[in-house]
Coordinates of C-alpha atoms and ligand atoms in Angstrom, one line a residue:
Chain I
X1 CA 4.4 -10.3 29.4
X2 CA 6.0 -8.9 26.4
X3 CA 9.8 -9.2 26.0
X4 CA 11.7 -7.5 23.4
X5 CA 15.3 -8.7 23.1
X6 CA 18.1 -6.9 21.1
X7 CA 16.1 -5.5 18.3
X8 CA 18.1 -3.9 15.4
X9 CA 16.3 -2.2 12.5
X10 CA 17.6 -0.2 9.6
X11 CA 15.9 1.3 6.7
X12 CA 18.5 1.2 4.0
X13 CA 21.6 3.1 5.5
X14 CA 19.5 4.6 8.2
X15 CA 19.8 2.8 11.5
X16 CA 16.7 3.3 13.5
X17 CA 16.8 0.8 16.3
X18 CA 20.2 -0.6 17.4
X19 CA 19.8 -3.1 20.3
X20 CA 16.6 -2.3 22.1
X21 CA 15.6 -4.4 25.0
X22 CA 12.4 -4.1 27.0
X23 CA 10.1 -6.2 29.1
X24 CA 6.6 -5.2 30.2
X25 CA 5.2 -7.2 33.0
X26 CA 1.4 -8.1 33.4
X27 CA -0.9 -5.3 34.0
X28 CA 1.7 -2.8 34.0
X29 CA 1.6 0.6 32.1
X30 CA 4.9 1.3 30.4
X31 CA 5.3 4.8 28.9
X32 CA 8.1 5.2 26.1
X33 CA 9.2 8.7 25.5
X34 CA 11.8 10.1 23.0
X35 CA 12.3 12.9 20.6
X36 CA 10.5 12.9 17.2
X37 CA 11.9 10.4 14.6
X38 CA 13.7 8.4 17.0
X39 CA 11.8 5.2 16.1
X40 CA 9.3 4.9 18.7
X41 CA 6.5 4.0 16.2
X42 CA 8.9 1.7 14.5
X43 CA 9.5 0.0 17.9
X44 CA 5.7 -0.5 18.4
X45 CA 5.3 -1.8 15.0
X46 CA 8.0 -4.3 15.6
X47 CA 6.3 -5.5 18.7
X48 CA 3.1 -6.3 16.8
X49 CA 5.0 -7.7 13.9
X50 CA 4.1 -5.1 11.3
X51 CA 8.0 -4.3 11.0
X52 CA 10.3 -7.2 10.7
X53 CA 13.4 -6.5 12.7
X54 CA 16.9 -7.3 11.1
X55 CA 17.9 -9.2 14.3
X56 CA 16.3 -9.8 17.7
X57 CA 13.2 -11.3 18.9
X58 CA 9.8 -10.3 20.3
X59 CA 8.1 -12.6 22.7
X60 CA 4.3 -12.1 23.4
X61 CA 3.9 -14.4 26.3
X62 CA 5.1 -17.7 24.8
X63 CA 4.9 -16.7 21.2
X64 CA 8.0 -15.5 19.4
X65 CA 6.5 -13.4 16.7
X66 CA 9.5 -12.8 14.7
X67 CA 9.4 -16.5 13.7
X68 CA 6.1 -18.4 14.2
X69 CA 3.5 -20.1 12.3
X70 CA 0.5 -18.2 11.0
X71 CA -1.9 -19.8 13.3
X72 CA 0.4 -18.7 16.4
X73 CA 0.4 -15.2 14.8
X74 CA -3.3 -15.2 14.8
X75 CA -3.3 -16.2 18.3
X76 CA -0.9 -13.4 19.2
X77 CA -3.1 -10.9 17.3
X78 CA -6.0 -11.7 19.5
X79 CA -4.0 -10.6 22.5
X80 CA -2.6 -7.4 21.2
X81 CA -4.4 -4.3 20.3
X82 CA -2.9 -1.5 18.4
X83 CA -3.8 2.2 18.2
X84 CA -2.1 3.8 15.3
X85 CA -0.6 7.3 15.3
X86 CA -2.8 8.5 12.5
X87 CA -5.9 6.3 13.5
X88 CA -5.8 4.3 10.3
X89 CA -9.6 3.7 10.2
X90 CA -10.9 1.9 7.1
X91 CA -12.5 4.7 5.2
X92 CA -14.8 2.4 3.0
X93 CA -16.6 1.2 6.2
X94 CA -18.7 2.9 8.6
X95 CA -17.6 3.7 12.1
X96 CA -19.8 0.8 13.4
X97 CA -18.1 -1.6 11.0
X98 CA -14.6 -0.2 11.9
X99 CA -15.1 -1.0 15.5
X100 CA -16.8 -4.4 14.9
X101 CA -14.0 -5.4 12.5
X102 CA -11.9 -7.0 15.1
X103 CA -14.9 -8.6 16.8
X104 CA -15.8 -10.3 13.7
X105 CA -12.3 -11.5 12.7
X106 CA -10.9 -12.3 16.2
X107 CA -13.9 -13.3 18.3
X108 CA -17.0 -15.5 17.8
X109 CA -19.5 -13.0 19.2
X110 CA -23.0 -12.9 17.8
X111 CA -24.4 -10.0 16.0
X112 CA -26.3 -8.5 18.9
X113 CA -23.4 -8.9 21.2
X114 CA -21.2 -7.2 18.6
X115 CA -23.8 -4.3 18.5
X116 CA -23.7 -4.1 22.3
X117 CA -19.9 -4.1 22.5
X118 CA -19.3 -1.5 19.8
X119 CA -21.8 0.9 21.5
X120 CA -20.2 0.3 24.9
X121 CA -16.7 1.0 23.4
X122 CA -17.6 4.1 21.7
X123 CA -19.2 5.4 24.8
X124 CA -15.9 4.7 26.6
X125 CA -14.2 7.1 24.3
X126 CA -17.1 9.7 24.4
X127 CA -18.6 9.2 21.0
X128 CA -22.3 8.8 20.6
X129 CA -24.4 8.6 17.4
X130 CA -21.5 8.3 15.1
X131 CA -21.9 4.6 14.2
X132 CA -23.5 5.2 10.7
X133 CA -21.0 7.9 9.8
X134 CA -17.9 7.4 7.6
X135 CA -14.4 8.2 8.8
X136 CA -14.1 11.2 6.5
X137 CA -17.0 12.7 8.3
X138 CA -15.2 12.9 11.7
X139 CA -12.7 15.2 12.9
X140 CA -9.0 14.1 13.7
X141 CA -9.5 13.7 17.4
X142 CA -12.7 11.9 17.0
X143 CA -11.0 9.4 14.4
X144 CA -8.2 8.8 17.0
X145 CA -10.8 7.9 19.6
X146 CA -12.5 5.6 17.2
X147 CA -9.1 4.1 16.6
X148 CA -8.9 3.5 20.4
X149 CA -12.3 2.0 20.5
X150 CA -11.4 -0.4 17.7
X151 CA -8.4 -1.6 19.4
X152 CA -10.0 -2.2 22.8
X153 CA -13.2 -3.7 21.5
X154 CA -12.0 -7.3 21.4
X155 CA -10.6 -7.1 24.9
X156 CA -7.0 -7.7 24.1
X157 CA -4.6 -8.3 27.0
X158 CA -2.0 -6.0 25.7
X159 CA -2.6 -2.6 24.2
X160 CA 0.0 -0.7 22.4
X161 CA -1.0 3.1 22.0
X162 CA 1.0 5.3 19.5
X163 CA 0.4 8.8 20.9
X164 CA -3.0 8.3 22.0
X165 CA -3.6 11.8 23.3
X166 CA -1.9 13.7 20.5
X167 CA -4.5 15.9 18.8
X168 CA -6.9 15.7 21.7
X169 CA -8.1 18.7 23.8
X170 CA -6.8 18.6 27.5
X171 CA -10.1 17.4 28.8
X172 CA -10.5 14.5 26.3
X173 CA -6.7 13.6 26.8
X174 CA -7.5 13.1 30.5
X175 CA -10.6 10.9 29.5
X176 CA -8.4 8.8 27.6
X177 CA -5.7 8.6 30.5
X178 CA -8.6 7.5 32.7
X179 CA -9.8 4.9 30.3
X180 CA -6.2 3.6 30.2
X181 CA -6.2 3.3 33.8
X182 CA -9.8 1.8 33.9
X183 CA -8.7 -0.9 31.6
X184 CA -5.7 -1.7 33.8
X185 CA -7.7 -1.8 36.9
X186 CA -10.7 -3.8 35.8
X187 CA -9.5 -5.9 32.9
X188 CA -5.7 -6.2 34.0
X189 CA -4.8 -4.8 30.6
X190 CA -1.0 -4.3 30.0
X191 CA -0.3 -1.1 28.1
X192 CA 2.7 0.3 26.3
X193 CA 2.1 4.0 25.5
X194 CA 4.3 6.2 23.3
X195 CA 3.7 9.7 24.0
X196 CA 5.2 13.3 24.1
X197 CA 2.7 14.4 26.7
X198 CA 4.7 14.4 30.0
X199 CA 1.6 15.4 32.0
X200 CA -0.3 12.2 31.0
X201 CA 2.9 10.1 31.2
X202 CA 3.3 11.1 34.9
X203 CA -0.4 10.4 35.5
X204 CA -0.6 6.9 33.9
X205 CA 2.9 5.4 33.9
X206 CA 4.2 2.6 36.2
X207 CA 7.5 3.0 34.4
X208 CA 8.9 5.4 32.0
X209 CA 11.6 4.5 29.4
X210 CA 13.3 6.8 26.9
X211 CA 14.4 5.9 23.5
X212 CA 17.3 8.0 22.1
X213 CA 19.3 7.1 18.9
X214 CA 18.2 3.7 18.6
X215 CA 18.8 2.7 22.4
X216 CA 16.9 2.8 25.6
X217 CA 18.8 5.3 27.6
X218 CA 16.5 5.4 30.7
X219 CA 14.3 3.0 32.5
X220 CA 12.7 3.9 35.8
X221 CA 9.8 4.9 37.8
X222 CA 8.1 8.4 37.0
X223 CA 9.6 10.1 40.0
X224 CA 13.1 9.0 39.1
X225 CA 12.8 11.0 35.9
X226 CA 12.8 14.2 37.9
X227 CA 15.9 13.3 39.9
X228 CA 18.0 11.5 37.4
X229 CA 21.5 12.7 36.4
X230 CA 20.9 11.6 32.8
X231 CA 21.1 14.9 30.8
X232 CA 18.9 13.7 27.9
X233 CA 16.1 12.6 30.2
X234 CA 16.3 15.7 32.2
X235 CA 16.2 18.0 29.0
X236 CA 13.2 16.0 27.6
X237 CA 11.2 16.0 30.9
X238 CA 11.7 19.7 31.3
X239 CA 11.1 20.4 27.5
X240 CA 14.1 22.7 27.4
X241 CA 16.0 23.7 24.4
X242 CA 19.3 23.6 26.3
X243 CA 20.9 20.3 26.6
X244 CA 22.4 17.4 24.7
X245 CA 19.3 16.7 22.5
X246 CA 19.7 18.5 19.2
X247 CA 16.6 19.2 17.4
X248 CA 17.7 19.1 13.8
X249 CA 20.2 16.3 14.0
X250 CA 18.5 14.3 11.2
X251 CA 19.0 17.0 8.7
Chain N
X1 CA 42.7 26.9 5.2
X2 CA 39.6 28.0 3.5
X3 CA 39.8 25.1 1.1
X4 CA 40.3 22.7 3.8
X5 CA 37.1 23.9 5.5
X6 CA 35.2 23.5 2.3
X7 CA 36.6 19.9 2.3
X8 CA 37.8 19.9 -1.3
X9 CA 41.4 18.4 -1.8
X10 CA 41.4 17.9 -5.5
X11 CA 41.2 21.5 -6.5
X12 CA 43.4 22.5 -9.4
X13 CA 46.5 24.8 -8.6
X14 CA 44.9 28.2 -7.6
X15 CA 42.0 26.7 -6.0
X16 CA 38.3 27.6 -6.1
X17 CA 39.1 31.1 -4.6
X18 CA 42.0 32.6 -6.7
X19 CA 44.5 34.8 -4.9
X20 CA 44.3 37.5 -7.4
X21 CA 42.3 39.7 -4.9
X22 CA 38.8 40.4 -4.1
X23 CA 38.2 42.8 -7.1
X24 CA 38.7 39.9 -9.5
X25 CA 36.5 37.6 -7.5
X26 CA 33.6 37.5 -9.9
X27 CA 35.6 37.6 -13.2
X28 CA 36.8 34.3 -14.4
X29 CA 40.4 34.1 -14.1
X30 CA 42.8 31.8 -15.6
X31 CA 42.7 29.4 -12.5
X32 CA 38.9 29.7 -12.4
X33 CA 38.6 28.6 -15.9
X34 CA 40.7 25.7 -15.1
X35 CA 38.5 25.0 -12.2
X36 CA 35.3 25.1 -14.4
X37 CA 36.9 22.7 -16.7
X38 CA 37.9 20.4 -14.0
X39 CA 34.6 20.5 -12.5
X40 CA 32.8 19.7 -15.8
X41 CA 34.9 16.6 -16.4
X42 CA 34.1 15.6 -12.9
X43 CA 30.5 16.1 -13.4
X44 CA 30.6 14.0 -16.6
X45 CA 32.3 11.0 -14.9
X46 CA 29.9 11.4 -11.9
X47 CA 26.9 11.6 -14.2
X48 CA 27.9 8.3 -15.9
X49 CA 28.3 6.5 -12.6
X50 CA 25.1 8.0 -11.5
X51 CA 23.2 6.8 -14.5
X52 CA 24.8 3.3 -14.3
X53 CA 23.8 3.1 -10.6
X54 CA 20.3 4.2 -11.6
X55 CA 20.0 1.7 -14.2
X56 CA 21.2 -1.3 -12.2
X57 CA 19.0 -0.1 -9.4
X58 CA 15.9 0.0 -11.5
X59 CA 16.6 -3.6 -12.8
X60 CA 17.0 -4.7 -9.2
X61 CA 13.8 -3.1 -8.1
X62 CA 11.9 -4.4 -11.2
X63 CA 13.1 -7.9 -10.2
X64 CA 12.3 -7.4 -6.6
X65 CA 8.8 -6.2 -7.6
X66 CA 8.4 -9.2 -9.8
X67 CA 9.3 -11.5 -6.9
X68 CA 6.9 -9.7 -4.6
X69 CA 4.1 -10.0 -7.3
X70 CA 4.7 -13.7 -7.7
X71 CA 4.7 -14.2 -3.9
X72 CA 1.4 -12.3 -3.6
X73 CA -0.1 -14.4 -6.4
X74 CA 0.9 -17.7 -4.8
X75 CA -0.5 -16.6 -1.4
X76 CA -3.6 -15.5 -3.2
X77 CA -3.9 -18.8 -5.0
X78 CA -3.6 -20.7 -1.7
X79 CA -6.5 -18.7 -0.2
X80 CA -8.6 -19.3 -3.2
X81 CA -8.2 -22.9 -3.0
X82 CA -8.4 -23.1 0.7
X83 CA -11.8 -21.5 0.4
X84 CA -11.0 -18.0 1.8
X85 CA -13.4 -16.4 -0.7
X86 CA -15.9 -13.9 0.6
X87 CA -19.0 -14.4 -2.0
X88 CA -20.5 -11.0 -1.0
X89 CA -17.2 -9.1 -1.6
X90 CA -16.6 -10.9 -4.9
X91 CA -20.1 -10.1 -6.1
X92 CA -19.8 -6.5 -5.2
X93 CA -16.5 -6.2 -6.9
X94 CA -18.0 -7.9 -10.1
X95 CA -20.7 -5.5 -10.2
X96 CA -18.2 -2.8 -9.7
X97 CA -16.1 -4.0 -12.6
X98 CA -19.1 -4.6 -15.0
X99 CA -20.8 -1.3 -14.0
X100 CA -17.8 0.8 -14.5
X101 CA -16.5 -0.5 -17.8
X102 CA -19.8 -1.6 -19.5
X103 CA -20.7 1.7 -21.1
X104 CA -17.1 2.5 -22.3
X105 CA -16.8 -0.9 -23.8
X106 CA -20.1 -0.7 -25.6
X107 CA -19.1 2.6 -27.2
X108 CA -15.5 1.7 -28.1
X109 CA -16.2 -1.7 -29.6
X110 CA -19.1 -0.4 -31.7
X111 CA -16.8 2.1 -33.1
X112 CA -14.0 -0.4 -33.6
X113 CA -16.4 -2.6 -35.6
X114 CA -17.5 0.4 -37.6
X115 CA -13.9 1.5 -38.4
X116 CA -13.1 -2.1 -39.4
X117 CA -15.8 -2.2 -41.8
X118 CA -14.9 1.2 -43.2
X119 CA -11.2 0.2 -43.7
X120 CA -12.0 -3.3 -45.0
X121 CA -14.6 -2.0 -47.3
X122 CA -12.3 0.5 -48.8
X123 CA -9.4 -2.0 -49.1
X124 CA -11.4 -4.8 -50.8
X125 CA -13.1 -2.2 -53.1
X126 CA -9.7 -1.1 -54.4
X127 CA -8.8 -4.7 -55.2
X128 CA -11.8 -6.4 -56.1
X129 CA -14.1 -3.4 -57.0
X130 CA -16.6 -4.6 -54.4
X131 CA -16.7 -5.1 -50.7
X132 CA -16.2 -8.8 -50.0
X133 CA -15.7 -11.0 -46.9
X134 CA -16.4 -8.0 -44.5
X135 CA -18.3 -10.1 -42.1
X136 CA -15.4 -12.6 -42.0
X137 CA -12.6 -10.2 -41.6
X138 CA -14.3 -8.1 -39.0
X139 CA -15.3 -11.0 -36.8
X140 CA -11.9 -12.5 -37.3
X141 CA -10.1 -9.4 -36.0
X142 CA -12.6 -8.8 -33.4
X143 CA -13.0 -12.2 -31.8
X144 CA -9.3 -13.2 -31.9
X145 CA -7.5 -9.9 -31.3
X146 CA -9.1 -6.4 -31.0
X147 CA -12.0 -7.8 -28.7
X148 CA -9.8 -9.3 -25.9
X149 CA -7.1 -6.7 -26.2
X150 CA -9.0 -3.5 -26.4
X151 CA -11.4 -4.7 -23.5
X152 CA -8.4 -5.4 -21.5
X153 CA -6.9 -2.0 -22.2
X154 CA -10.2 -0.3 -21.2
X155 CA -10.5 -2.3 -18.0
X156 CA -6.9 -1.9 -17.1
X157 CA -7.3 1.9 -17.5
X158 CA -10.6 2.1 -15.5
X159 CA -10.7 -1.0 -13.0
X160 CA -7.0 -1.5 -12.7
X161 CA -6.3 2.1 -12.1
X162 CA -9.2 2.3 -9.5
X163 CA -7.9 -0.7 -7.8
X164 CA -4.3 0.5 -7.4
X165 CA -5.5 3.8 -6.3
X166 CA -7.7 2.3 -3.7
X167 CA -5.2 -0.1 -2.3
X168 CA -2.5 2.4 -2.5
X169 CA -4.4 4.9 -0.5
X170 CA -5.1 2.1 2.0
X171 CA -1.4 1.4 2.3
X172 CA -0.1 4.9 2.8
X173 CA -2.8 5.4 5.5
X174 CA -1.7 2.4 7.5
X175 CA -5.0 0.7 6.8
X176 CA -3.2 -2.5 5.4
X177 CA -1.2 -2.6 8.7
X178 CA -4.4 -2.0 10.7
X179 CA -5.9 -5.2 8.9
X180 CA -3.0 -7.2 10.1
X181 CA -3.3 -6.1 13.5
X182 CA -7.0 -7.0 13.5
X183 CA -6.2 -10.5 12.3
X184 CA -7.0 -10.1 8.7
X185 CA -4.6 -10.8 5.9
X186 CA -5.0 -8.1 3.3
X187 CA -4.4 -10.4 0.4
X188 CA -7.2 -12.6 1.5
X189 CA -9.5 -9.7 2.3
X190 CA -8.8 -7.5 -0.6
X191 CA -6.9 -9.2 -3.4
X192 CA -9.0 -12.5 -3.7
X193 CA -12.3 -10.7 -4.3
X194 CA -10.8 -8.2 -6.8
X195 CA -8.9 -10.8 -8.7
X196 CA -11.9 -13.2 -9.1
X197 CA -14.1 -10.2 -10.2
X198 CA -11.7 -9.4 -12.9
X199 CA -11.1 -13.0 -13.8
X200 CA -14.8 -13.6 -14.4
X201 CA -16.0 -10.2 -15.6
X202 CA -13.2 -9.5 -18.2
X203 CA -14.1 -12.6 -20.6
X204 CA -17.8 -11.7 -20.2
X205 CA -17.0 -8.1 -21.2
X206 CA -15.1 -9.4 -24.1
X207 CA -17.8 -11.5 -25.4
X208 CA -20.2 -8.5 -25.1
X209 CA -17.5 -6.3 -26.9
X210 CA -17.3 -8.8 -29.7
X211 CA -20.9 -9.0 -30.2
X212 CA -21.3 -5.1 -30.1
X213 CA -18.3 -4.7 -32.5
X214 CA -19.8 -7.2 -35.0
X215 CA -23.0 -5.2 -35.0
X216 CA -21.1 -2.0 -35.4
X217 CA -19.3 -3.6 -38.4
X218 CA -22.8 -4.7 -39.8
X219 CA -24.1 -1.2 -39.4
X220 CA -21.5 0.2 -41.7
X221 CA -21.3 -2.7 -44.1
X222 CA -25.0 -2.4 -44.6
X223 CA -25.4 1.4 -44.9
X224 CA -22.2 2.3 -46.6
X225 CA -21.3 -0.7 -48.6
X226 CA -24.7 -2.1 -49.1
X227 CA -23.8 -5.6 -47.9
X228 CA -27.1 -7.3 -47.0
X229 CA -27.1 -8.1 -43.3
X230 CA -28.0 -11.8 -43.8
X231 CA -24.9 -12.3 -46.0
X232 CA -22.8 -10.4 -43.5
X233 CA -24.0 -12.7 -40.6
X234 CA -23.8 -15.8 -42.6
X235 CA -20.1 -15.0 -43.4
X236 CA -19.5 -14.4 -39.6
X237 CA -21.2 -17.6 -38.6
X238 CA -19.4 -19.6 -41.3
X239 CA -16.1 -18.4 -40.2
X240 CA -16.3 -18.6 -36.5
X241 CA -15.8 -22.1 -35.0
X242 CA -15.7 -22.9 -31.3
X243 CA -11.9 -22.9 -31.4
X244 CA -11.8 -19.5 -32.9
X245 CA -14.1 -18.3 -30.1
X246 CA -11.9 -20.0 -27.6
X247 CA -8.8 -18.5 -29.0
X248 CA -9.9 -15.0 -27.9
X249 CA -11.7 -16.2 -24.8
X250 CA -8.7 -18.0 -23.2
X251 CA -6.6 -14.9 -23.8
X252 CA -9.0 -12.7 -22.0
X253 CA -8.8 -14.9 -18.9
X254 CA -5.1 -14.4 -18.9
X255 CA -5.4 -10.6 -19.5
X256 CA -7.7 -10.4 -16.4
X257 CA -5.1 -12.1 -14.3
X258 CA -2.3 -9.6 -15.6
X259 CA -4.5 -6.7 -14.8
X260 CA -5.6 -7.8 -11.3
X261 CA -2.2 -8.9 -10.1
X262 CA -0.5 -6.0 -11.5
X263 CA -3.0 -3.4 -10.0
X264 CA -3.1 -5.1 -6.5
X265 CA 0.8 -5.5 -6.5
X266 CA 1.3 -1.8 -7.4
X267 CA -1.4 -0.6 -4.9
X268 CA 0.3 -2.8 -2.0
X269 CA 3.7 -1.2 -2.7
X270 CA 2.7 2.4 -3.1
X271 CA 4.7 4.7 -0.9
X272 CA 5.6 8.4 -0.4
X273 CA 2.1 9.8 0.1
X274 CA -0.4 11.0 -2.3
X275 CA 2.1 11.5 -5.1
X276 CA 3.2 7.9 -4.7
X277 CA -0.2 6.7 -5.1
X278 CA -0.3 8.7 -8.4
X279 CA 2.9 7.1 -9.6
X280 CA 1.7 3.7 -8.4
X281 CA -1.5 4.1 -10.5
X282 CA 0.2 5.3 -13.6
X283 CA 2.7 2.5 -13.6
X284 CA 0.0 0.0 -12.9
X285 CA -1.7 1.0 -16.1
X286 CA 1.4 1.1 -18.1
X287 CA 2.8 -2.2 -16.8
X288 CA -0.5 -4.1 -17.4
X289 CA -0.9 -2.6 -21.0
X290 CA 2.8 -3.6 -21.7
X291 CA 2.3 -7.0 -20.3
X292 CA -0.9 -7.6 -22.1
X293 CA 0.5 -6.6 -25.5
X294 CA 3.6 -8.7 -25.1
X295 CA 1.9 -11.8 -23.7
X296 CA -0.7 -11.4 -26.4
X297 CA 2.0 -12.2 -29.0
X298 CA 3.2 -15.2 -27.1
X299 CA -0.2 -16.4 -26.2
X300 CA -1.3 -16.4 -29.8
X301 CA 1.8 -18.2 -30.8
X302 CA 1.1 -20.9 -28.2
X303 CA -2.5 -21.2 -29.0
X304 CA -1.8 -21.6 -32.6
X305 CA 0.6 -24.3 -32.2
X306 CA -2.0 -26.0 -29.9
X307 CA -4.3 -25.8 -32.9
X308 CA -6.7 -23.4 -31.1
X309 CA -7.3 -21.0 -34.1
Ligands
ATP1 N1 9.1 2.6 6.3 C1 10.1 3.3 6.4 N2 11.0 3.5 5.6 C2 12.2 4.3 5.7 N3 12.5 4.9 6.8 C3 11.5 4.8 7.8 C4 10.3 4.0 7.6 N4 9.6 4.1 8.9 C5 10.3 4.9 9.6 N5 11.4 5.3 9.1 C6 12.4 6.3 9.7 O1 12.7 5.8 11.1 C7 12.7 6.8 11.9 C8 11.8 6.6 13.1 O2 10.5 6.8 12.7 P1 9.3 6.8 13.7 O3 8.1 6.9 13.0 O4 9.4 5.5 14.6 O5 9.7 8.0 14.7 P2 8.9 8.3 16.0 O6 9.9 8.1 17.1 O7 7.6 7.6 16.0 O8 8.6 9.9 15.8 P3 7.2 10.8 16.2 O9 7.3 11.0 17.6 O10 7.3 12.0 15.4 O11 6.1 9.9 15.7 C9 12.5 8.0 11.1 O12 13.6 8.8 10.9 C10 11.9 7.6 9.8 O13 12.6 8.3 8.8
MG2 MG1 5.5 8.0 15.8

């Protein structure tokens, strides 16, 4: 269970998160949607402790990662995998070393087990024969998938995906959706997925939340988003230009 | 009404848009002139505050950066003493440092030795009618000052810049964050090896630079001023004691720390994309050069009082 309580975060004078609460139950798939620039990535980074919130706490099971010892933090890292929006592969290492990185630092697997696991993870995201390449030799979508393979390789209990299907073709997006569902079914993985892709959101989500102007304005099952009276959610789900969400509010 | 919309209450009488009529609109009427004057004075005051704010802002951010660098250094020291050293990475970095700067250092220090011989030869001839003490003066200058400082300059411009650019790129591509999520501290994984590589390679490079420089000096002393090389070398050896050597050697360890820490710190705090990495790299080189030259004075003072001279 991941529990986020009353998170506030501003960058200088810019308030990004103002009192976000959320709770993810075990082996649940939570999809977070929201307009661009609303702080979804910041929220995910806060959950893994990459961004320090101004106030509030983040619980990963029994560990409060906003204030805990470094050994506890290491333990929490073992439990959580993070897929970066821009892949964030280590460009001085080969693809194999990228995927194996977490296995070396977070597990005590032997070299041949690592080889096995890396191959298997790359297969799951439909990549073959790329182990010896460098990240700069891959396309954007391929990098994204290596990022996913790297995050799932050490079998974390929780995986946070920052737009896993952005930049992938429709077929590949669906493969990733199925991978997320597969991990949930067989490994009881709990996922938090930030996405703009409502089609995959409906396919994978157990619950959908919407972040708007620093607060969670909606929390409900996927069907509920279609019936809700909330104008913001309605507009977002329909992808309409008419409604209360103003595209250029930031500027 | 119009003025209210534009949100400007302090306009002088007549306002921004004088009422003379549209035909005068683009000519500067009396009230427009007053408006211009008013605006200029306002800009001046505004500019002053802007500058004052910028100045205090940069002092604050400098101190903030200093604090961060100190914190990073302490964390790094803890990792080094707790045994968080990857020998393989450190060896790789040492090869990198040596390999990249060795050729430049050979060339520059040879020429520095040559120019010293040229200058000192000319100077001593004008005083004593013959070149004297060339070996002594050249080895003195090289071993105590020019060797350590110039080698540090070259290394900061090549290795320091490379470190900042590499770490800065990792930072803006979220790779440092990725390291964290994979249970690895970037300071331990990236800084320790780079720091140790600089720390051990710079003094070594300095010694090489000294030797090459002394040979460069000998070359000119011999061919231009007809100083026999055995006299030149006996002067060098007479003059250099262990303490003289240590004076420069100790300084080069310190310079290595400055280069590595500044470079890693600037890289870790790069922001705003590719341009930001460029800015970080430039300021890394500038800061380490300035720190090296300033600390050189104080280190020399300290070492001299401690009788290491
Ligand atoms: N390190 C930072 N410094 C300053 N401002 C930041 C920083 N990180 C994020 N922000 C600001 O926080 C806001 C939210 O950013 P975030 O990346 O979380 O948006 P997002 O919801 O993920 O958008 P998208 O869907 O486009 O990825 C943005 O307006 C951004 O300007
Ligand atoms: Mg984002």
